[in-house]
JSON list of C-alpha atoms in Angstrom, two decimals:
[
{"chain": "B", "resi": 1, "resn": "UNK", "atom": "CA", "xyz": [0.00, 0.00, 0.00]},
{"chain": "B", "resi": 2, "resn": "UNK", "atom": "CA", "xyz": [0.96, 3.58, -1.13]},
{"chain": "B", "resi": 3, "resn": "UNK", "atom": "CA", "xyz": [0.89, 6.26, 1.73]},
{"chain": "B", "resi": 4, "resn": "UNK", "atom": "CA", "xyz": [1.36, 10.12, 0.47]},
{"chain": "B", "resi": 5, "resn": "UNK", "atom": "CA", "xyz": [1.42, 12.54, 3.26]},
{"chain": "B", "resi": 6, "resn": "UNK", "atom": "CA", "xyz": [0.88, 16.29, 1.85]},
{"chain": "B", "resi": 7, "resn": "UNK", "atom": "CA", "xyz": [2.02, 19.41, 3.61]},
{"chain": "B", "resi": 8, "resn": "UNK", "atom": "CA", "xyz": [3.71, 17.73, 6.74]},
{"chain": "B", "resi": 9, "resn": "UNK", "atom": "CA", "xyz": [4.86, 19.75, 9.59]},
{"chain": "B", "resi": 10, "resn": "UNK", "atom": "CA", "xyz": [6.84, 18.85, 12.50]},
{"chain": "B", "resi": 11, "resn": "UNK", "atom": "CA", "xyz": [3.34, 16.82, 14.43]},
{"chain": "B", "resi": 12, "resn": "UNK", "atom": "CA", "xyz": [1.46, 16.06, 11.69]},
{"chain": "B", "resi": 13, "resn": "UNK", "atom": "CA", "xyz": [0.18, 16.15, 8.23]},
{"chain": "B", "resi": 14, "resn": "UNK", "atom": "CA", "xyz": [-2.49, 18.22, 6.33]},
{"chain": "B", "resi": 15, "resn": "UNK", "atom": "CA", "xyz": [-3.43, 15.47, 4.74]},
{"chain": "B", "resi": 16, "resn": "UNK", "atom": "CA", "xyz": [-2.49, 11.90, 4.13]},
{"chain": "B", "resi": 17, "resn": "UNK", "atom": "CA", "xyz": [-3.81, 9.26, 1.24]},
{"chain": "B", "resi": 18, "resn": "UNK", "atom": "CA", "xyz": [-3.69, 5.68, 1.71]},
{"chain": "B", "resi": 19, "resn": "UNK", "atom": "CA", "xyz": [-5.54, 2.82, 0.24]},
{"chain": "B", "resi": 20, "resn": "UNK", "atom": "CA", "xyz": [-7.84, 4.47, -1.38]},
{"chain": "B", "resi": 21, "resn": "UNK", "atom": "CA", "xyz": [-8.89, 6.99, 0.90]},
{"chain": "B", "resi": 22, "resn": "UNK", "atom": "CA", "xyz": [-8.04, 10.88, 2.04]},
{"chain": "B", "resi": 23, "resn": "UNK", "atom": "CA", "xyz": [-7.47, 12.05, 5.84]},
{"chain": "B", "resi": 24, "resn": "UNK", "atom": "CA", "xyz": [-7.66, 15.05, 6.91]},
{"chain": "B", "resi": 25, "resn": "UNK", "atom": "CA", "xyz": [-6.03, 16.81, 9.69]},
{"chain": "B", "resi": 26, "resn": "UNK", "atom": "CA", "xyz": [-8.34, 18.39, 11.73]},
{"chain": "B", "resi": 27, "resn": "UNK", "atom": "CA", "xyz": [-8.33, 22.05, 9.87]},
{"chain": "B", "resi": 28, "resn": "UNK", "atom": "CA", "xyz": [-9.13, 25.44, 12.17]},
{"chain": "B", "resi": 29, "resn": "UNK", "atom": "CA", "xyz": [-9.18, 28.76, 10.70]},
{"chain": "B", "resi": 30, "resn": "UNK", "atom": "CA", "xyz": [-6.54, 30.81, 9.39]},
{"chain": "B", "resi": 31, "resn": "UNK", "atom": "CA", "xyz": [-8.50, 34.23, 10.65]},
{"chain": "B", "resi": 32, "resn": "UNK", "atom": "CA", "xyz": [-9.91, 33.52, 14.46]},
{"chain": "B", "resi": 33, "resn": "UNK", "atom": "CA", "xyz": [-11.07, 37.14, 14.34]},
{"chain": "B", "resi": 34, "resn": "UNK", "atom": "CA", "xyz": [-14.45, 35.95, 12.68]},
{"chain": "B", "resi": 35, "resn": "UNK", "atom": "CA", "xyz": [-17.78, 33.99, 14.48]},
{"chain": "B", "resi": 36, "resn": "UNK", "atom": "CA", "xyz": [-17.73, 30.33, 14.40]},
{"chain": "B", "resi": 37, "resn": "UNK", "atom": "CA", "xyz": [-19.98, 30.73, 10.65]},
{"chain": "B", "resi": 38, "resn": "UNK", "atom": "CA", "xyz": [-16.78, 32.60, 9.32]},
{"chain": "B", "resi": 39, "resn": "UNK", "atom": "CA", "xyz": [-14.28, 30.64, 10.91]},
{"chain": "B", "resi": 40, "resn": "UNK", "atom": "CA", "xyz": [-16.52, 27.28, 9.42]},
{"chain": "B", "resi": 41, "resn": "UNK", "atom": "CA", "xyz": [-16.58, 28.67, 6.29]},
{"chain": "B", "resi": 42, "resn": "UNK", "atom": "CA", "xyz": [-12.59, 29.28, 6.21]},
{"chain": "B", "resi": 43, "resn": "UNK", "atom": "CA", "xyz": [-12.30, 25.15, 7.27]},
{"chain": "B", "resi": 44, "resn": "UNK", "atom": "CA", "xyz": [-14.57, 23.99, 4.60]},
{"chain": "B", "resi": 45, "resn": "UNK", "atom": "CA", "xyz": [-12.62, 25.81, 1.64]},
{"chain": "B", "resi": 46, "resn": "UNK", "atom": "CA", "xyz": [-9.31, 24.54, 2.80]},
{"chain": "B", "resi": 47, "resn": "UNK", "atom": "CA", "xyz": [-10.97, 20.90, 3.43]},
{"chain": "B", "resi": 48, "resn": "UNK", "atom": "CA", "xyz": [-11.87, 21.90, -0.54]},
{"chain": "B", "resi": 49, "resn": "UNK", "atom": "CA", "xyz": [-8.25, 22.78, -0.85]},
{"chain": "B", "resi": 50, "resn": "UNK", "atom": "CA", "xyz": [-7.08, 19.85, 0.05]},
{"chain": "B", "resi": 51, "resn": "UNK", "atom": "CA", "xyz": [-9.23, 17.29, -0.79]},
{"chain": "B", "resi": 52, "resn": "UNK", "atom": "CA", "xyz": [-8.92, 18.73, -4.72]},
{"chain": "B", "resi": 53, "resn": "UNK", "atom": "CA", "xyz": [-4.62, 18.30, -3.88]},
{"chain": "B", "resi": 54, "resn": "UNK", "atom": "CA", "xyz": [-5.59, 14.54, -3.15]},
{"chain": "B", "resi": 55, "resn": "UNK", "atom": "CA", "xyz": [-8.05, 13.87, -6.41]},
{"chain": "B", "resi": 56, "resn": "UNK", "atom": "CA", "xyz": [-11.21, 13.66, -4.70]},
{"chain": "B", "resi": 57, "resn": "UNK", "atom": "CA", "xyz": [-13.82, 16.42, -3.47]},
{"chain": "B", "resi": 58, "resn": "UNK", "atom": "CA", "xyz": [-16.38, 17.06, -0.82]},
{"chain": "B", "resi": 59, "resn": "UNK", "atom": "CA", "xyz": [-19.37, 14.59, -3.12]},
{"chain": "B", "resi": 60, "resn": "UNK", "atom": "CA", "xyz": [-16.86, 11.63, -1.54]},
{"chain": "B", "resi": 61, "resn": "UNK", "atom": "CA", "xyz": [-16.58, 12.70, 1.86]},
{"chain": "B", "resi": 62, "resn": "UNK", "atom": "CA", "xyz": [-17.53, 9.90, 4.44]},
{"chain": "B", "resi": 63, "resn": "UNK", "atom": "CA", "xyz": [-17.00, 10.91, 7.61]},
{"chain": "B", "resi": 64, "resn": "UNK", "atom": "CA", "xyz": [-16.51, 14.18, 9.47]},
{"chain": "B", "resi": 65, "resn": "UNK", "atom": "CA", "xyz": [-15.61, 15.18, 13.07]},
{"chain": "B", "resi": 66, "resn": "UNK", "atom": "CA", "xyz": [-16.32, 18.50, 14.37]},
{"chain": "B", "resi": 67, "resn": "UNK", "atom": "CA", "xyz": [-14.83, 20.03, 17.24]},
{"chain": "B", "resi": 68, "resn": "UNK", "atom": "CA", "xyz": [-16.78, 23.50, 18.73]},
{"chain": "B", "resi": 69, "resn": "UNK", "atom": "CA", "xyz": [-15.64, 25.18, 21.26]},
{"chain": "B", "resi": 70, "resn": "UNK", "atom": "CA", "xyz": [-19.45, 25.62, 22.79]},
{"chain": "B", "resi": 71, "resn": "UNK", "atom": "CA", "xyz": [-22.42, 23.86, 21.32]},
{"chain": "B", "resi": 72, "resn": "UNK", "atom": "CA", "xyz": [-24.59, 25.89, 21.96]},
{"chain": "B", "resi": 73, "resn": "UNK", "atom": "CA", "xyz": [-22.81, 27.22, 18.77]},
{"chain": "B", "resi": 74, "resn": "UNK", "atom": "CA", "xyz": [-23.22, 24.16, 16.15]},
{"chain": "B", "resi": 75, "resn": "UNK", "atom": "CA", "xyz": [-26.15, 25.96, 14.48]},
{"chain": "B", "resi": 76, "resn": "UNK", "atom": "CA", "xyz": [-24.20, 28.92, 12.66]},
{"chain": "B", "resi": 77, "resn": "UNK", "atom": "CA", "xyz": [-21.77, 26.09, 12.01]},
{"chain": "B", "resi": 78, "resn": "UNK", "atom": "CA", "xyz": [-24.39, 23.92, 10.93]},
{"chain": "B", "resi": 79, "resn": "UNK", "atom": "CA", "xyz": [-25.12, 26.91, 8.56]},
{"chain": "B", "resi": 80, "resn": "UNK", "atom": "CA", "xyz": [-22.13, 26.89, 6.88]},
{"chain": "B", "resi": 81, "resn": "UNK", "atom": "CA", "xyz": [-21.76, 23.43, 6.51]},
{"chain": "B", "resi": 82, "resn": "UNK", "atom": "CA", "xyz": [-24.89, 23.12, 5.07]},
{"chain": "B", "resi": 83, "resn": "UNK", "atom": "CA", "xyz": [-24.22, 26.04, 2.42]},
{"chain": "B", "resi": 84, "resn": "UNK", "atom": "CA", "xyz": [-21.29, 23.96, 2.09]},
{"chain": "B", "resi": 85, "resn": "UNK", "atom": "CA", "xyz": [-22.61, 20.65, 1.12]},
{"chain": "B", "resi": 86, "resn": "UNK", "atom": "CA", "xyz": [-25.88, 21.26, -0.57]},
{"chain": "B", "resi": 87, "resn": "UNK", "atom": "CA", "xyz": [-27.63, 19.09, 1.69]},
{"chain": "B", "resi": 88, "resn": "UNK", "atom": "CA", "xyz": [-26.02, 16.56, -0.86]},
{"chain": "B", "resi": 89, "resn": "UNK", "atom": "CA", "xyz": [-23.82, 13.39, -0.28]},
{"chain": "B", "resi": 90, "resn": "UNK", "atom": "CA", "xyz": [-23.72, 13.88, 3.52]},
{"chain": "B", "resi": 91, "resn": "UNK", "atom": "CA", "xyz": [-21.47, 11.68, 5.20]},
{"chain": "B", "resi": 92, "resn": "UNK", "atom": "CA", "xyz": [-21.58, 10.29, 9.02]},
{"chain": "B", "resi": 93, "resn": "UNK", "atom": "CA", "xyz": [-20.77, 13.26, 11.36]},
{"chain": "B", "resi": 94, "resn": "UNK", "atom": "CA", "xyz": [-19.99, 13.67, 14.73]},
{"chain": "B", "resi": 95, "resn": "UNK", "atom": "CA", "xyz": [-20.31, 17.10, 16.49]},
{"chain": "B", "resi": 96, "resn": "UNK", "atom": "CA", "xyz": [-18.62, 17.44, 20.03]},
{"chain": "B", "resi": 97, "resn": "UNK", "atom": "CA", "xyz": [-18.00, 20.45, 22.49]},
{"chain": "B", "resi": 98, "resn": "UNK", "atom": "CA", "xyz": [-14.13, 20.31, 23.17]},
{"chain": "B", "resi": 99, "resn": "UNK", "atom": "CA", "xyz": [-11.42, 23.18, 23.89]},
{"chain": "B", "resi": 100, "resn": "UNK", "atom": "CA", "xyz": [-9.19, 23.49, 21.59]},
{"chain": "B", "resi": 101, "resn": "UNK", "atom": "CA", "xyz": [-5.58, 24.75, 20.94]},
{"chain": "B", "resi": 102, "resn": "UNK", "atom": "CA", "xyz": [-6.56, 28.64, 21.16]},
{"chain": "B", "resi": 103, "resn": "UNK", "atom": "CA", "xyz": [-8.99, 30.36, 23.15]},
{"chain": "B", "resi": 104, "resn": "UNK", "atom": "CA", "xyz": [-10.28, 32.20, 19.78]},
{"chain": "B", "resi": 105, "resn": "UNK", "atom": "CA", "xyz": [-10.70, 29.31, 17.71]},
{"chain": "B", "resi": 106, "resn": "UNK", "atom": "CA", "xyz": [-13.96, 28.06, 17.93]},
{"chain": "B", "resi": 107, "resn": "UNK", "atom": "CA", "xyz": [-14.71, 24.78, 15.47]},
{"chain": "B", "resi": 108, "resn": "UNK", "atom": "CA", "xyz": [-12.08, 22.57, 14.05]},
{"chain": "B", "resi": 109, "resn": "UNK", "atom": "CA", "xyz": [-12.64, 20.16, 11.53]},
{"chain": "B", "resi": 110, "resn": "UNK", "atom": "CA", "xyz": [-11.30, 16.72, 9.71]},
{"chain": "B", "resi": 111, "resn": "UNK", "atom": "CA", "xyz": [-12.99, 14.48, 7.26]},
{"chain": "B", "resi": 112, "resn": "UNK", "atom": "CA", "xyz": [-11.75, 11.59, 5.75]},
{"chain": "B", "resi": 113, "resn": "UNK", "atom": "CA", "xyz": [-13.07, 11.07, 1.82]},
{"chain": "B", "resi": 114, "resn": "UNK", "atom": "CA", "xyz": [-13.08, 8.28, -0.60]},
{"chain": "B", "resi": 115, "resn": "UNK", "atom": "CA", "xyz": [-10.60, 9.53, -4.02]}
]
């Protein structure tokens, strides 16, 4: 089996293939300025980002974890995931209320996807 890892740093990877199938790295916003909708919407174009690097897309995600920092926040998140996928090819998806790294991030997110 082939494993390509993509944009490794020193812990981890942005994104790894292997037998078939991409992993993502659970992805938090570049800009922690913005609400948990902005910050969302940040995630889900670099999960496009690097799921296009990898040959697949967001139709052959399936699974998703999401981290929020408070869930009494997961609707504005759940807006922008929605916008996001269309209400189309929706994969299993677990939502959870963790801290995470930094005080001002507020969602983090990793999928894995079929290529």
């Amino acid at each position: 089996m082939t494993i390509t890892r993509h944009e490794p740093s020193k812990i981890y990877s942005k994104a790894v293939e292997a037998n078939g199938f991409v992993f993502t790295a659970g992805i938090v916003a570049d800009d922690v300025s913005q609400d948990i909708k902005g910050q969302s919407q940040q995630i889900l174009k670099e999960i496009d980002r690097l799921l296009k690097l990898c040959g697949s897309d967001k139709s052959k995600v399936v699974s998703a974890t999401i981290w929020v920092t408070d869930i009494r926040n997961r609707e504005p998140m759940n807006e922008a995931w929605t916008a996001w996928t269309g209400g189309q090819n929706l994969p299993g998806r677990a939502c959870i209320e963790a801290k995470l790294a930094d005080p001002r991030m507020l969602v983090e997110i990793a999928v894995v996807a079929a290529k």
